[in-house]
Amino acid sequence: MLVASSLTGDLIAVAVALVTIVIVYCKWTYQYWARRNVPYFQPQIPYGNHKKTLRGKEHIGVSLAKIYSDMKHKGWKYGGIYIFTKPSFFPTDLDIIRNIMTKDFHHFVDRDVFYNEKDPLQAHLLNLSGTKWRNLRAKLTPTFTSGKMKMMFNVMAECQRDLYKRMDKECEKREPINIKEILACFTTNIIGSCAFGLEFKALEDENSEFRKIGRKMFTSSRWLRWKRTFSTTFPKVAKVLDLSMSRPEIAGFVMNMVEKTIDYREKNKVTRNDFMQLMINLKNNKPTNPGDHDGKPLTMDEVASQCVVFFGAGFETSSTLMTFALYELAKNEDIQERVRNEINSALKKYDNQITYDSIQDIGYLNQVIDETLRLHPPAALLNRKCVKDYNVPDHDVVIEAGTNVTISVLGIHHDEEVYPEPKKFDPDRFSDENRKTRHNYAHIPFGEGPRNCIGMRFGLLQAKVGLVSLLQNYKFTVNKKTQEPLFYSPPSIVLTVQGDVWLNAQKI
Ligand code: HEM
């Protein structure tokens, strides 16, 4: 009895000591921006400025956009925030943002992400830092030129057939259509075809292996979110604990698929116009493009990890863009009619064929896409890590090496000083005339500078193929099953809708 009570006493003492240490550590850490004379909002132990996000109540992009707006109202050109206990420099001034992302990029080459070097599939372009990133980016850049996109266009266009088939089937049922799911299947098929040279058949079977893996990639459990935040905040501790962000079921599946595909092509001397072929060429030959790289061929692990990131970055971002575009067009039928008319008249010049050239020629469609990416940017925030102390030009502040920088894309895109009535969907904001009146960095859905999205052309092309195919053939309205106003799903990595988006589609 006596032993038990003394043990309980000891445990309580240890718990009190631990809590005290955490509180003292947080209080000291939360002085960081005050010590550097940078304005900040009061953080809350232990969440910093991210209580709602870390508790799974709000998408991080939404929390950051609120911080952006609050800072702008106070007239701050930058401020300091805390994500958990990690300080992050938070610029709101577009000139400062431009300098960080482009002009002074050499101070901000890395992203502040943690990955375990023992996980070969995590060593991809999004995660890598320093020279490793530079080498790989230089080798992969020629893979995404407009010439390569043109070459891949036919592979992409073949996926339209399955989209029509599925849509016709859905229209016959005369029931609301879950457009988010259909588009996720469509882009899963495209990336399967273009990156792996395989028919994923997600439109025929929503429970196909590939669609299941895609779903898993973009849903993270609360445990995984905490692990990611902890590892980025305390990378040294995470390294000692050998924490890994890899998910074995996804990694194993992709690795197996890549190995089998490469083996088949090499044994049977099959070549195709797709990413996989470009990767195989980079694996078997020295990169020929002159550039800032080490000149070594890619290893098998490097090929596989790029395939993981192309699969991950490639399908959810573009299907989200198309889902929001169709939702906004379904709500604004006059805009829908206008874009449909422009599509039809542009394609007339090309015998009504959807080709690489015909699809580039539809100016108003580009405006619709730009406005959708403004209103609902799939990547709501950008992240950089300062690698060399940086004196912010014209301001009395130094960003120390090792400090994280967060840029709120959603905040900038919803800034009422730049975009009056920011919640209104208005593609005319992107007419040539209106575009010229704004700062270049007021619209950054693909990031900016040397570390911007390498797959931008591919993402835009697949979105255009999908939207043109659908708008030419079907009229859309919003079905009441859609939960409005839309709410961004808190645990999603991409800024996507919570639940489904249900539309009525009528064949034209
Ligand atoms: C609508 C579609 C897409 C959007 C909105 C989007 C957005 C972004 C953004 C915002 C970044 C970070 C840029 C920065 O930090 O400055 C990024 C990086 C990246 N994206 Fe995309 N993306 C899209 C499609 C794609 C596609 C289709 C691929 C590949 C096939 C892709 C591959 C990548 C890669 C590999 C990076 C990392 C680049 C680097 O660090 O060097 N993305 N993307």
PDB file of N, CA and C and ligand atoms in Angstrom, residues 101 111 125-126 133 137 144 309-310 313-314 317-318 321 378-379 382 384 445-448 451-455 458-459 462, ligand 1:
ATOM      1  N   MET A 101      11.440  34.378 -53.127  1.00  0.00           N
ATOM      2  CA  MET A 101      11.225  33.239 -54.023  1.00  0.00           C
ATOM      3  C   MET A 101      12.121  33.271 -55.259  1.00  0.00           C
ATOM      4  N   ARG A 111      13.034  23.466 -48.924  1.00  0.00           N
ATOM      5  CA  ARG A 111      11.750  23.482 -48.206  1.00  0.00           C
ATOM      6  C   ARG A 111      12.018  22.959 -46.809  1.00  0.00           C
ATOM      7  N   LEU A 125      11.808  15.181 -55.549  1.00  0.00           N
ATOM      8  CA  LEU A 125      12.053  16.592 -55.803  1.00  0.00           C
ATOM      9  C   LEU A 125      11.426  17.524 -54.754  1.00  0.00           C
ATOM     10  N   LEU A 126      10.221  17.172 -54.295  1.00  0.00           N
ATOM     11  CA  LEU A 126       9.551  18.041 -53.314  1.00  0.00           C
ATOM     12  C   LEU A 126      10.353  18.129 -52.011  1.00  0.00           C
ATOM     13  N   TRP A 133      18.938  18.470 -54.552  1.00  0.00           N
ATOM     14  CA  TRP A 133      17.765  19.003 -55.253  1.00  0.00           C
ATOM     15  C   TRP A 133      18.177  19.624 -56.582  1.00  0.00           C
ATOM     16  N   ARG A 137      16.660  18.458 -60.105  1.00  0.00           N
ATOM     17  CA  ARG A 137      15.786  19.401 -60.809  1.00  0.00           C
ATOM     18  C   ARG A 137      16.346  19.658 -62.218  1.00  0.00           C
ATOM     19  N   PHE A 144       9.692  18.170 -68.768  1.00  0.00           N
ATOM     20  CA  PHE A 144       8.420  18.903 -68.690  1.00  0.00           C
ATOM     21  C   PHE A 144       8.319  20.070 -69.675  1.00  0.00           C
ATOM     22  N   VAL A 309       6.196  10.866 -56.598  1.00  0.00           N
ATOM     23  CA  VAL A 309       5.793  12.270 -56.477  1.00  0.00           C
ATOM     24  C   VAL A 309       4.963  12.707 -57.680  1.00  0.00           C
ATOM     25  N   PHE A 310       5.234  12.149 -58.856  1.00  0.00           N
ATOM     26  CA  PHE A 310       4.402  12.513 -60.015  1.00  0.00           C
ATOM     27  C   PHE A 310       2.980  12.003 -59.805  1.00  0.00           C
ATOM     28  N   ALA A 313       1.664  14.279 -56.729  1.00  0.00           N
ATOM     29  CA  ALA A 313       1.461  15.704 -57.056  1.00  0.00           C
ATOM     30  C   ALA A 313       0.598  15.854 -58.296  1.00  0.00           C
ATOM     31  N   GLY A 314       0.566  14.797 -59.121  1.00  0.00           N
ATOM     32  CA  GLY A 314      -0.051  14.942 -60.424  1.00  0.00           C
ATOM     33  C   GLY A 314      -1.557  14.813 -60.466  1.00  0.00           C
ATOM     34  N   THR A 317      -4.054  17.434 -57.316  1.00  0.00           N
ATOM     35  CA  THR A 317      -4.057  18.880 -57.573  1.00  0.00           C
ATOM     36  C   THR A 317      -4.931  19.207 -58.791  1.00  0.00           C
ATOM     37  N   SER A 318      -4.731  18.461 -59.890  1.00  0.00           N
ATOM     38  CA  SER A 318      -5.455  18.783 -61.122  1.00  0.00           C
ATOM     39  C   SER A 318      -6.928  18.411 -61.009  1.00  0.00           C
ATOM     40  N   LEU A 321      -8.602  21.105 -59.079  1.00  0.00           N
ATOM     41  CA  LEU A 321      -8.800  22.297 -59.916  1.00  0.00           C
ATOM     42  C   LEU A 321     -10.047  22.134 -60.789  1.00  0.00           C
ATOM     43  N   PRO A 378      -5.115  24.842 -55.031  1.00  0.00           N
ATOM     44  CA  PRO A 378      -4.903  23.509 -54.434  1.00  0.00           C
ATOM     45  C   PRO A 378      -3.751  23.498 -53.431  1.00  0.00           C
ATOM     46  N   ALA A 379      -2.675  24.264 -53.722  1.00  0.00           N
ATOM     47  CA  ALA A 379      -1.584  24.386 -52.736  1.00  0.00           C
ATOM     48  C   ALA A 379      -1.773  25.742 -52.054  1.00  0.00           C
ATOM     49  N   LEU A 382       2.995  28.074 -49.348  1.00  0.00           N
ATOM     50  CA  LEU A 382       4.316  27.715 -49.842  1.00  0.00           C
ATOM     51  C   LEU A 382       5.277  27.786 -48.670  1.00  0.00           C
ATOM     52  N   ARG A 384       9.529  27.713 -47.495  1.00  0.00           N
ATOM     53  CA  ARG A 384      10.954  27.737 -47.799  1.00  0.00           C
ATOM     54  C   ARG A 384      11.737  27.706 -46.492  1.00  0.00           C
ATOM     55  N   PRO A 445      -0.446  30.259 -57.904  1.00  0.00           N
ATOM     56  CA  PRO A 445      -0.935  28.913 -57.569  1.00  0.00           C
ATOM     57  C   PRO A 445       0.105  27.816 -57.808  1.00  0.00           C
ATOM     58  N   PHE A 446       1.099  28.087 -58.639  1.00  0.00           N
ATOM     59  CA  PHE A 446       2.136  27.078 -58.891  1.00  0.00           C
ATOM     60  C   PHE A 446       3.453  27.466 -58.223  1.00  0.00           C
ATOM     61  N   GLY A 447       3.397  28.373 -57.253  1.00  0.00           N
ATOM     62  CA  GLY A 447       4.622  28.848 -56.626  1.00  0.00           C
ATOM     63  C   GLY A 447       5.359  29.751 -57.602  1.00  0.00           C
ATOM     64  N   GLU A 448       6.594  30.054 -57.278  1.00  0.00           N
ATOM     65  CA  GLU A 448       7.377  30.949 -58.127  1.00  0.00           C
ATOM     66  C   GLU A 448       8.859  30.660 -57.979  1.00  0.00           C
ATOM     67  N   ARG A 451      12.204  27.123 -57.765  1.00  0.00           N
ATOM     68  CA  ARG A 451      11.642  25.924 -57.127  1.00  0.00           C
ATOM     69  C   ARG A 451      10.132  25.871 -57.308  1.00  0.00           C
ATOM     70  N   ASN A 452       9.633  26.476 -58.390  1.00  0.00           N
ATOM     71  CA  ASN A 452       8.178  26.456 -58.610  1.00  0.00           C
ATOM     72  C   ASN A 452       7.751  25.048 -59.052  1.00  0.00           C
ATOM     73  N   CYS A 453       6.462  24.902 -59.383  1.00  0.00           N
ATOM     74  CA  CYS A 453       5.952  23.572 -59.742  1.00  0.00           C
ATOM     75  C   CYS A 453       6.531  23.137 -61.082  1.00  0.00           C
ATOM     76  N   ILE A 454       7.220  22.018 -61.073  1.00  0.00           N
ATOM     77  CA  ILE A 454       7.838  21.539 -62.311  1.00  0.00           C
ATOM     78  C   ILE A 454       6.766  20.958 -63.256  1.00  0.00           C
ATOM     79  N   GLY A 455       5.624  20.556 -62.679  1.00  0.00           N
ATOM     80  CA  GLY A 455       4.594  19.884 -63.482  1.00  0.00           C
ATOM     81  C   GLY A 455       3.476  20.807 -63.941  1.00  0.00           C
ATOM     82  N   PHE A 458       1.950  20.208 -67.372  1.00  0.00           N
ATOM     83  CA  PHE A 458       1.217  18.941 -67.418  1.00  0.00           C
ATOM     84  C   PHE A 458      -0.124  19.078 -66.680  1.00  0.00           C
ATOM     85  N   GLY A 459      -0.088  19.712 -65.507  1.00  0.00           N
ATOM     86  CA  GLY A 459      -1.304  19.895 -64.712  1.00  0.00           C
ATOM     87  C   GLY A 459      -2.339  20.712 -65.469  1.00  0.00           C
ATOM     88  N   GLN A 462      -3.791  18.654 -68.527  1.00  0.00           N
ATOM     89  CA  GLN A 462      -4.810  17.631 -68.225  1.00  0.00           C
ATOM     90  C   GLN A 462      -6.109  18.282 -67.752  1.00  0.00           C
TER      91      GLN A 462
HETATM   92  C1  HEM B   1      -3.180  22.101 -60.939  1.00  0.00           C
HETATM   93  C2  HEM B   1      -2.134  21.352 -60.757  1.00  0.00           C
HETATM   94  C3  HEM B   1      -0.963  21.676 -59.858  1.00  0.00           C
HETATM   95  C4  HEM B   1      -0.793  22.656 -58.929  1.00  0.00           C
HETATM   96  C5  HEM B   1      -1.772  23.749 -58.522  1.00  0.00           C
HETATM   97  C6  HEM B   1       0.544  22.492 -58.368  1.00  0.00           C
HETATM   98  C7  HEM B   1       1.100  23.323 -57.421  1.00  0.00           C
HETATM   99  C8  HEM B   1       2.398  23.196 -56.951  1.00  0.00           C
HETATM  100  C9  HEM B   1       3.007  24.110 -56.020  1.00  0.00           C
HETATM  101  C10 HEM B   1       2.351  25.335 -55.416  1.00  0.00           C
HETATM  102  C11 HEM B   1       4.270  23.667 -55.784  1.00  0.00           C
HETATM  103  C12 HEM B   1       5.302  24.318 -54.851  1.00  0.00           C
HETATM  104  C13 HEM B   1       6.013  25.403 -55.624  1.00  0.00           C
HETATM  105  C14 HEM B   1       6.889  26.295 -54.793  1.00  0.00           C
HETATM  106  O1  HEM B   1       7.282  25.916 -53.695  1.00  0.00           O
HETATM  107  O2  HEM B   1       7.214  27.426 -55.262  1.00  0.00           O
HETATM  108  C15 HEM B   1       4.475  22.477 -56.571  1.00  0.00           C
HETATM  109  C16 HEM B   1       5.650  21.759 -56.597  1.00  0.00           C
HETATM  110  C17 HEM B   1       5.815  20.604 -57.330  1.00  0.00           C
HETATM  111  N1  HEM B   1       4.892  20.037 -58.204  1.00  0.00           N
HETATM  112 FE1  HEM B   1       3.059  20.780 -58.663  1.00  0.00          FE
HETATM  113  N2  HEM B   1       1.125  21.407 -58.962  1.00  0.00           N
HETATM  114  C18 HEM B   1       0.257  20.881 -59.886  1.00  0.00           C
HETATM  115  C19 HEM B   1       0.478  19.801 -60.710  1.00  0.00           C
HETATM  116  C20 HEM B   1       1.625  19.043 -60.732  1.00  0.00           C
HETATM  117  C21 HEM B   1       1.853  17.902 -61.601  1.00  0.00           C
HETATM  118  C22 HEM B   1       0.876  17.410 -62.652  1.00  0.00           C
HETATM  119  C23 HEM B   1       3.098  17.400 -61.284  1.00  0.00           C
HETATM  120  C24 HEM B   1       3.855  16.220 -61.876  1.00  0.00           C
HETATM  121  C25 HEM B   1       3.492  15.489 -62.839  1.00  0.00           C
HETATM  122  C26 HEM B   1       3.634  18.224 -60.223  1.00  0.00           C
HETATM  123  C27 HEM B   1       4.860  18.025 -59.629  1.00  0.00           C
HETATM  124  C28 HEM B   1       5.432  18.883 -58.707  1.00  0.00           C
HETATM  125  C29 HEM B   1       6.773  18.692 -58.160  1.00  0.00           C
HETATM  126  C30 HEM B   1       7.709  17.523 -58.456  1.00  0.00           C
HETATM  127  C31 HEM B   1       7.021  19.782 -57.313  1.00  0.00           C
HETATM  128  C32 HEM B   1       8.299  20.056 -56.521  1.00  0.00           C
HETATM  129  C33 HEM B   1       9.225  20.941 -57.359  1.00  0.00           C
HETATM  130  C34 HEM B   1      10.564  21.250 -56.721  1.00  0.00           C
HETATM  131  O3  HEM B   1      10.657  21.320 -55.496  1.00  0.00           O
HETATM  132  O4  HEM B   1      11.547  21.402 -57.466  1.00  0.00           O
HETATM  133  N3  HEM B   1       2.725  19.210 -59.919  1.00  0.00           N
HETATM  134  N4  HEM B   1       3.322  22.203 -57.275  1.00  0.00           N
END
